Structure formats: structure tokens, C-alpha cells
């Protein structure tokens, strides 16, 4: 059996962005390395037959960043983005399926954000910022580049590329709206366009609007304001009326589960009301897929599993078509709706592209990590239990390889997921940030809880942490730990906790509430919600979790009560703090603040900063360091027994 090393974890490839051909015969995807070895990442486009009749084949060499494949309407060629001409600047390319050379279609100096080949095969909708002016380039060269808020912002403007001439023309009717997503009506008609007021993440004035754009004449109709964090615009027809559906946060927001919204698109005049199609459901939509000849399909997070649903046009309700164990994402559908593809993973199978009829089992098409089959992994089992208030909860337990519950008690590490609107599905738990299998193969039992606030159990479950993070979700986690102790699985004297992002917040919160943990790993975590409102990407949206902004008047404020920094004087647990230096989601000031507090109170800790990294750690050497350092920290304080073959 192979040893589980950091290199084994990071030196592999993963598939991304699957997209099925209109005729349903093939699926294309991006395949990229997990650990980035150079400044600019590289990836390749692969194509596989959806019926598995031929093995997947690589369509591009992968020497540059070839990604976001898009099929031509006739299914005979692929468009894709690539920075092969100038690293870091994406242009549109097209490649025939017969193996011919890729053709560069744009040379836009600012690069391309997104694109969509249009029906008829004569043009492509393109989203790109204006090219820099000579004055802009002069100022940049001379470092005369003072930044004025709201000025010089790279708006993603909608443009149309004529494939016969190579000419790009802007669609003027959207003005200074920043285009974020496109979808063409299945009959080759207008485009649905989602836009923001500005590309800057400024939730104080964040507004998303929905438009209909005629690609022939550029005429734009405004369909009004879309719900918060709208995405995935999807067309469908019922009784001769066209509808647009999309995903967004359940009102009143900003904290809550995702919902499917829908509106009737009139030929003229104002659009109908944006209404919710998923009211009352105890599952959460994660993706919408347009079907040319019928109503849309959707993926739903369903507890530890994932299900495919189809919209019933008569009842305007989603009906389940099939349910699959584990995790699935990125659903894509053929024009007929008879074949789907998605990324999927189960307990011991890593993420791969799967395809098949939506009502049947999906077959695996890709096999990007065959080397992992030579490893003896920890035993993963499902957990179901109740919170103190009677709420039904679920999660996962991973035991060391070859061990059973009867071999306990084990040192237990609890890993809290991010979000909080995330979840642990029953999927293969191996990753770069502290992951279940990485620790289980070193001799730990690992608890992966799904406390309230996450997805998979309906909008009320998700919204229950609004202005109350760290409260009931914390007791949800503690209840699971206590259950594992009572069952003889966890050693109460060797408990650890860790997590990334919101999981990092919950780690910082935990060590300020109790001294029962002997070690903690806080990754990219929040220690002060008021500071996050001031400096993080989410801005005032974060007040939905922390409960206040700080400018409501003199304190104390709700966010002070819910911030781990307020309880730093209580901390006795050794803490490993990990953070990316260039993180704009949770800026590094959060980690620095917590580090200074721990120094002030003499708490044993290490503070590790990864240069050039954002909220996710992407460079190969940093990923290896993170994995080694995390396991060593728990080994130091919990003294886990070594599992043979784990080092």
C-alpha cells in the first residue's frame, strides 16, 4: 500500500467546469493540477464520450491556462479561454474536435472575463473590460497612479464578437453596468444578462439586476432587481410564455439558504414578480441547468447526499428525478435533457466527471487520481444525532485505516466546514486544508459536523445563524463530540479542533469558550466581525452573521459579543494560526489581531503567513507545508498513535 504523504495529496489533478455538448454525445472539462508550481497556473481541456464508448482524450497540451470550455452550437468544435499568448491575460480560442490546431479569436488587450457562443454559429457574446488608454498606460508607467474610489474601475461590458470579421462591438444599452453572467434563450433568441452596479465588492450599494438583450440589434430591456447574490440565469417555456429562473439567497437575507427564483418574461412592458419556486423544501438548490426542449433541471444538496430535480411546469414545483450518494456539482445538460454530466464524489472516490440519464445512475468518465486507489484509507461512516433543542443533525466520522469503533477511544479532531453556508457531503475527504483522511491516516478519529447554518436542510436551517454565529451552531458541534465520547470513540483528554474560513472562526470561538481542546488550528479565520465589515470582501453583508456593523452608535455592539477576540483572555489551548498574506475575503489583519491577543496572554501558539496567497492556499510548496505543519501540531499536543504506512 502507498504511503500518504503531502506530495501524494497535492501532486494530482482535478477536473473542473464540465460542459456537455448540445447533442449530448460528449462532455468537455478542464483538468488542472492541485498544487500550483509556478506563478501562472496551467490546465488542459479534455473531452470524453458521455456513453463511455471511448476513453477521455486531452484536446489541448496544458502548457498554459486553457479553461472554461464552451461548445459550438453544432457540437463540432470547442471554444475555450486561454492565456497561451500572454500569461495572465485570457483570450478566446476555438479548436475542432478532429485534433486540429487551436485558433485565437481575440486579441483584446484587457483580456476576456467570460464568453458564450451564440446560436447560428456566427457570433460570440463576450464580457470584457475596456482596453487601457494611452493615458492610463502612461500613468501606470510613471507611477502616477493614485487610486480614487469609483474611478478607473474595469467594468465587464457586454460585447459581441463577429466570427467572420473578428470585430468586437459593445452593447451600449447596459451603460456602466458590470456584466457577471449570460444565458441565451434556447430558440436562439435574446440573452439573459445579470449585472452589478460596479465590479467592486461594495455591498453598501450592491445591487444585481436582470436584463434581456437582443444580440441582433443590441436592444436592452430591464427586468428589475434580482434577489441577493443572483446567479445561473436559466430560460424555460410553458404554454408559449418564456420564463427566467435563477439562484439567489432566500429573503430577507443576507444570511439564508439558496432558493430558485422565477419570473415570466413578457414580450413588452414590465416583467412579472420574481417569485420563489422552492418554498417549503427542506433541501437546498446548488445548481440550475437549462434544457432546450423542456423545463430546467437542478441539483439539490440533500443532507449528506445530492439529488437531481426537474421543474414541473404545471405545478411550478421541483420534483426529484434521482438521488445519488455523496456530492455532486456543476450540473450540465444536453439540449434534449436526456443526458446530464456533473462532477461527483463518494466516500472513497475522488471528484471526477460522471454522465448519464438524469433519472439513472451516472457513470464515471474521468479518472484523474488513479494513484489514490493504492492507499488504505480511513473508514468513513455517517452520523445522525440531535442538538440539545431537538434539531436533527448529521455529519461524518472517519476512523483510522483498519480500525473500528471497538478499537477506541481515539484522539479526536473536529474539523468545522466553512461558509457557514457549506456542508460535509458523504464524499472523499482528502484535501489541502486540514482534511479528514489526511488526519485519519495518521491515527486520528475525525469528526466532520454539519451544524445549523449550513446547506442541505432548507432555508430556515441556514438562516438560523443570522446575527447568532457561534451560539447554537457551537452547541450543535459540542453535542456531536459528546456523543462520540459517550460511545467510546473519542478520548476526552485528547480532543483537537480546526477549520478554514468560517471553520477558522469556529475554532477561535471554541478555544475561547472551553479549555477541553488540547490543540487547535485556525485557518483564515475571523476573530472580529466588526473588522471584517470594514475590510473584508463581504463588507456589510458580514453584519448579517456578526449582528452589527459598529456604526449603529456607541457600543457594546452585537458583533463584539460574537467575536472570538472578546474572549481571548480565557484561551489556554495551543493554537496554530494559518493565513494567506493577500487574502481579501478574510484579510490577514484578523490573524494578526488574534496572534497579538494570544501573545498578550501568554498562550502557546504559532503564526504562519503564506506569501502571495489569497483565501485559498494554491502554491505547491505552501500546500505541502500546511499539511505537514497541521499534522505535526496535532501530533505534538494530542500524541496520536502512528498508523503503519502513514508517514
Tab-separated table of N, CA and C in Angstrom, residues 265-318:
chain	number	residue	atom	x	y	z
A	265	UNK	N	-41.228	36.378	-18.539
A	265	UNK	CA	-40.603	37.418	-19.359
A	265	UNK	C	-41.595	37.856	-20.427
A	266	UNK	N	-42.182	39.039	-20.301
A	266	UNK	CA	-43.152	39.495	-21.297
A	266	UNK	C	-42.454	39.960	-22.568
A	267	UNK	N	-43.179	39.965	-23.657
A	267	UNK	CA	-42.614	40.462	-24.909
A	267	UNK	C	-42.350	41.959	-24.828
A	268	UNK	N	-43.220	42.666	-24.136
A	268	UNK	CA	-43.042	44.108	-23.936
A	268	UNK	C	-43.488	44.448	-22.526
A	269	UNK	N	-43.117	45.610	-22.066
A	269	UNK	CA	-43.568	46.060	-20.770
A	269	UNK	C	-42.750	45.491	-19.632
A	270	UNK	N	-43.241	45.733	-18.420
A	270	UNK	CA	-42.520	45.330	-17.218
A	270	UNK	C	-42.621	43.827	-16.997
A	271	UNK	N	-41.611	43.279	-16.356
A	271	UNK	CA	-41.605	41.847	-16.045
A	271	UNK	C	-42.501	41.560	-14.858
A	272	UNK	N	-42.880	40.310	-14.738
A	272	UNK	CA	-43.708	39.891	-13.617
A	272	UNK	C	-42.869	39.814	-12.344
A	273	UNK	N	-43.519	39.530	-11.256
A	273	UNK	CA	-42.866	39.429	-9.956
A	273	UNK	C	-41.866	38.272	-9.935
A	274	UNK	N	-40.748	38.507	-9.249
A	274	UNK	CA	-39.756	37.454	-9.036
A	274	UNK	C	-40.240	36.603	-7.862
A	275	UNK	N	-40.668	35.383	-8.129
A	275	UNK	CA	-41.240	34.546	-7.080
A	275	UNK	C	-40.349	33.325	-6.840
A	276	UNK	N	-40.455	32.780	-5.636
A	276	UNK	CA	-39.625	31.640	-5.230
A	276	UNK	C	-40.336	30.332	-5.582
A	277	UNK	N	-39.603	29.421	-6.230
A	277	UNK	CA	-40.161	28.125	-6.615
A	277	UNK	C	-39.840	27.016	-5.621
A	278	UNK	N	-38.983	27.302	-4.635
A	278	UNK	CA	-38.516	26.248	-3.729
A	278	UNK	C	-39.027	26.430	-2.305
A	279	UNK	N	-40.040	27.254	-2.117
A	279	UNK	CA	-40.579	27.487	-0.774
A	279	UNK	C	-41.043	26.172	-0.154
A	280	UNK	N	-40.719	25.999	1.122
A	280	UNK	CA	-41.162	24.821	1.853
A	280	UNK	C	-40.289	23.601	1.686
A	281	UNK	N	-39.294	23.648	0.801
A	281	UNK	CA	-38.428	22.489	0.601
A	281	UNK	C	-37.376	22.429	1.701
A	282	UNK	N	-37.038	21.232	2.129
A	282	UNK	CA	-36.025	21.049	3.163
A	282	UNK	C	-34.686	20.624	2.572
A	283	UNK	N	-34.531	20.822	1.283
A	283	UNK	CA	-33.256	20.638	0.603
A	283	UNK	C	-32.871	21.988	-0.007
A	284	UNK	N	-31.619	22.109	-0.473
A	284	UNK	CA	-31.121	23.405	-0.927
A	284	UNK	C	-30.598	23.319	-2.356
A	285	UNK	N	-31.095	24.172	-3.277
A	285	UNK	CA	-30.595	24.143	-4.648
A	285	UNK	C	-29.145	24.618	-4.715
A	286	UNK	N	-28.343	23.909	-5.484
A	286	UNK	CA	-26.938	24.280	-5.657
A	286	UNK	C	-26.582	24.572	-7.106
A	287	UNK	N	-27.464	24.231	-8.058
A	287	UNK	CA	-27.172	24.484	-9.460
A	287	UNK	C	-28.419	24.368	-10.303
A	288	UNK	N	-28.492	25.174	-11.376
A	288	UNK	CA	-29.578	25.122	-12.349
A	288	UNK	C	-28.991	24.815	-13.708
A	289	UNK	N	-29.696	24.026	-14.499
A	289	UNK	CA	-29.215	23.670	-15.833
A	289	UNK	C	-30.339	23.840	-16.837
A	290	UNK	N	-30.084	24.618	-17.877
A	290	UNK	CA	-31.080	24.912	-18.908
A	290	UNK	C	-31.234	23.742	-19.865
A	291	UNK	N	-32.483	23.417	-20.200
A	291	UNK	CA	-32.806	22.364	-21.158
A	291	UNK	C	-33.508	23.014	-22.348
A	292	UNK	N	-33.001	22.780	-23.542
A	292	UNK	CA	-33.548	23.460	-24.713
A	292	UNK	C	-34.996	23.078	-24.980
A	293	UNK	N	-35.344	21.832	-24.702
A	293	UNK	CA	-36.664	21.342	-25.092
A	293	UNK	C	-37.613	21.121	-23.919
A	294	UNK	N	-37.312	21.707	-22.763
A	294	UNK	CA	-38.192	21.479	-21.630
A	294	UNK	C	-37.796	22.309	-20.433
A	295	UNK	N	-38.433	22.046	-19.293
A	295	UNK	CA	-38.137	22.807	-18.076
A	295	UNK	C	-36.755	22.470	-17.544
A	296	UNK	N	-36.186	23.330	-16.709
A	296	UNK	CA	-34.805	23.123	-16.251
A	296	UNK	C	-34.668	21.977	-15.267
A	297	UNK	N	-33.455	21.479	-15.167
A	297	UNK	CA	-33.056	20.544	-14.126
A	297	UNK	C	-32.267	21.311	-13.071
A	298	UNK	N	-32.208	20.756	-11.878
A	298	UNK	CA	-31.475	21.414	-10.801
A	298	UNK	C	-30.833	20.383	-9.901
A	299	UNK	N	-29.694	20.758	-9.320
A	299	UNK	CA	-29.052	19.951	-8.283
A	299	UNK	C	-29.467	20.500	-6.926
A	300	UNK	N	-29.724	19.589	-5.987
A	300	UNK	CA	-30.067	19.985	-4.630
A	300	UNK	C	-29.179	19.261	-3.635
A	301	UNK	N	-28.646	20.014	-2.675
A	301	UNK	CA	-27.965	19.414	-1.538
A	301	UNK	C	-29.023	18.821	-0.623
A	302	UNK	N	-28.891	17.532	-0.339
A	302	UNK	CA	-29.903	16.798	0.414
A	302	UNK	C	-29.211	16.070	1.556
A	303	UNK	N	-29.031	16.765	2.671
A	303	UNK	CA	-28.300	16.170	3.783
A	303	UNK	C	-26.876	15.854	3.371
A	304	UNK	N	-26.483	14.593	3.510
A	304	UNK	CA	-25.137	14.157	3.137
A	304	UNK	C	-25.044	13.766	1.670
A	305	UNK	N	-26.157	13.862	0.946
A	305	UNK	CA	-26.220	13.407	-0.439
A	305	UNK	C	-26.642	14.549	-1.370
A	306	UNK	N	-26.823	14.204	-2.640
A	306	UNK	CA	-27.187	15.184	-3.657
A	306	UNK	C	-28.248	14.579	-4.565
A	307	UNK	N	-29.201	15.395	-4.993
A	307	UNK	CA	-30.290	14.902	-5.829
A	307	UNK	C	-30.465	15.784	-7.057
A	308	UNK	N	-30.960	15.155	-8.132
A	308	UNK	CA	-31.340	15.884	-9.345
A	308	UNK	C	-32.855	16.044	-9.346
A	309	UNK	N	-33.313	17.254	-9.569
A	309	UNK	CA	-34.740	17.559	-9.631
A	309	UNK	C	-35.064	18.151	-11.000
A	310	UNK	N	-36.314	17.980	-11.406
A	310	UNK	CA	-36.813	18.615	-12.625
A	310	UNK	C	-38.009	19.497	-12.263
A	311	UNK	N	-38.069	20.672	-12.853
A	311	UNK	CA	-39.191	21.569	-12.597
A	311	UNK	C	-40.437	21.077	-13.327
A	312	UNK	N	-41.537	20.948	-12.594
A	312	UNK	CA	-42.824	20.622	-13.203
A	312	UNK	C	-43.461	21.930	-13.663
A	313	UNK	N	-43.620	22.132	-14.974
A	313	UNK	CA	-44.140	23.424	-15.460
A	313	UNK	C	-45.584	23.682	-15.078
A	314	UNK	N	-46.319	22.624	-14.751
A	314	UNK	CA	-47.726	22.812	-14.376
A	314	UNK	C	-47.855	23.284	-12.930
A	315	UNK	N	-47.177	22.587	-12.025
A	315	UNK	CA	-47.296	22.922	-10.601
A	315	UNK	C	-46.302	23.986	-10.156
A	316	UNK	N	-45.285	24.241	-11.005
A	316	UNK	CA	-44.191	25.159	-10.673
A	316	UNK	C	-43.464	24.697	-9.407
A	317	UNK	N	-43.341	23.391	-9.258
A	317	UNK	CA	-42.597	22.808	-8.159
A	317	UNK	C	-41.526	21.874	-8.714
A	318	UNK	N	-40.456	21.722	-7.974
A	318	UNK	CA	-39.400	20.796	-8.379
A	318	UNK	C	-39.710	19.396	-7.863
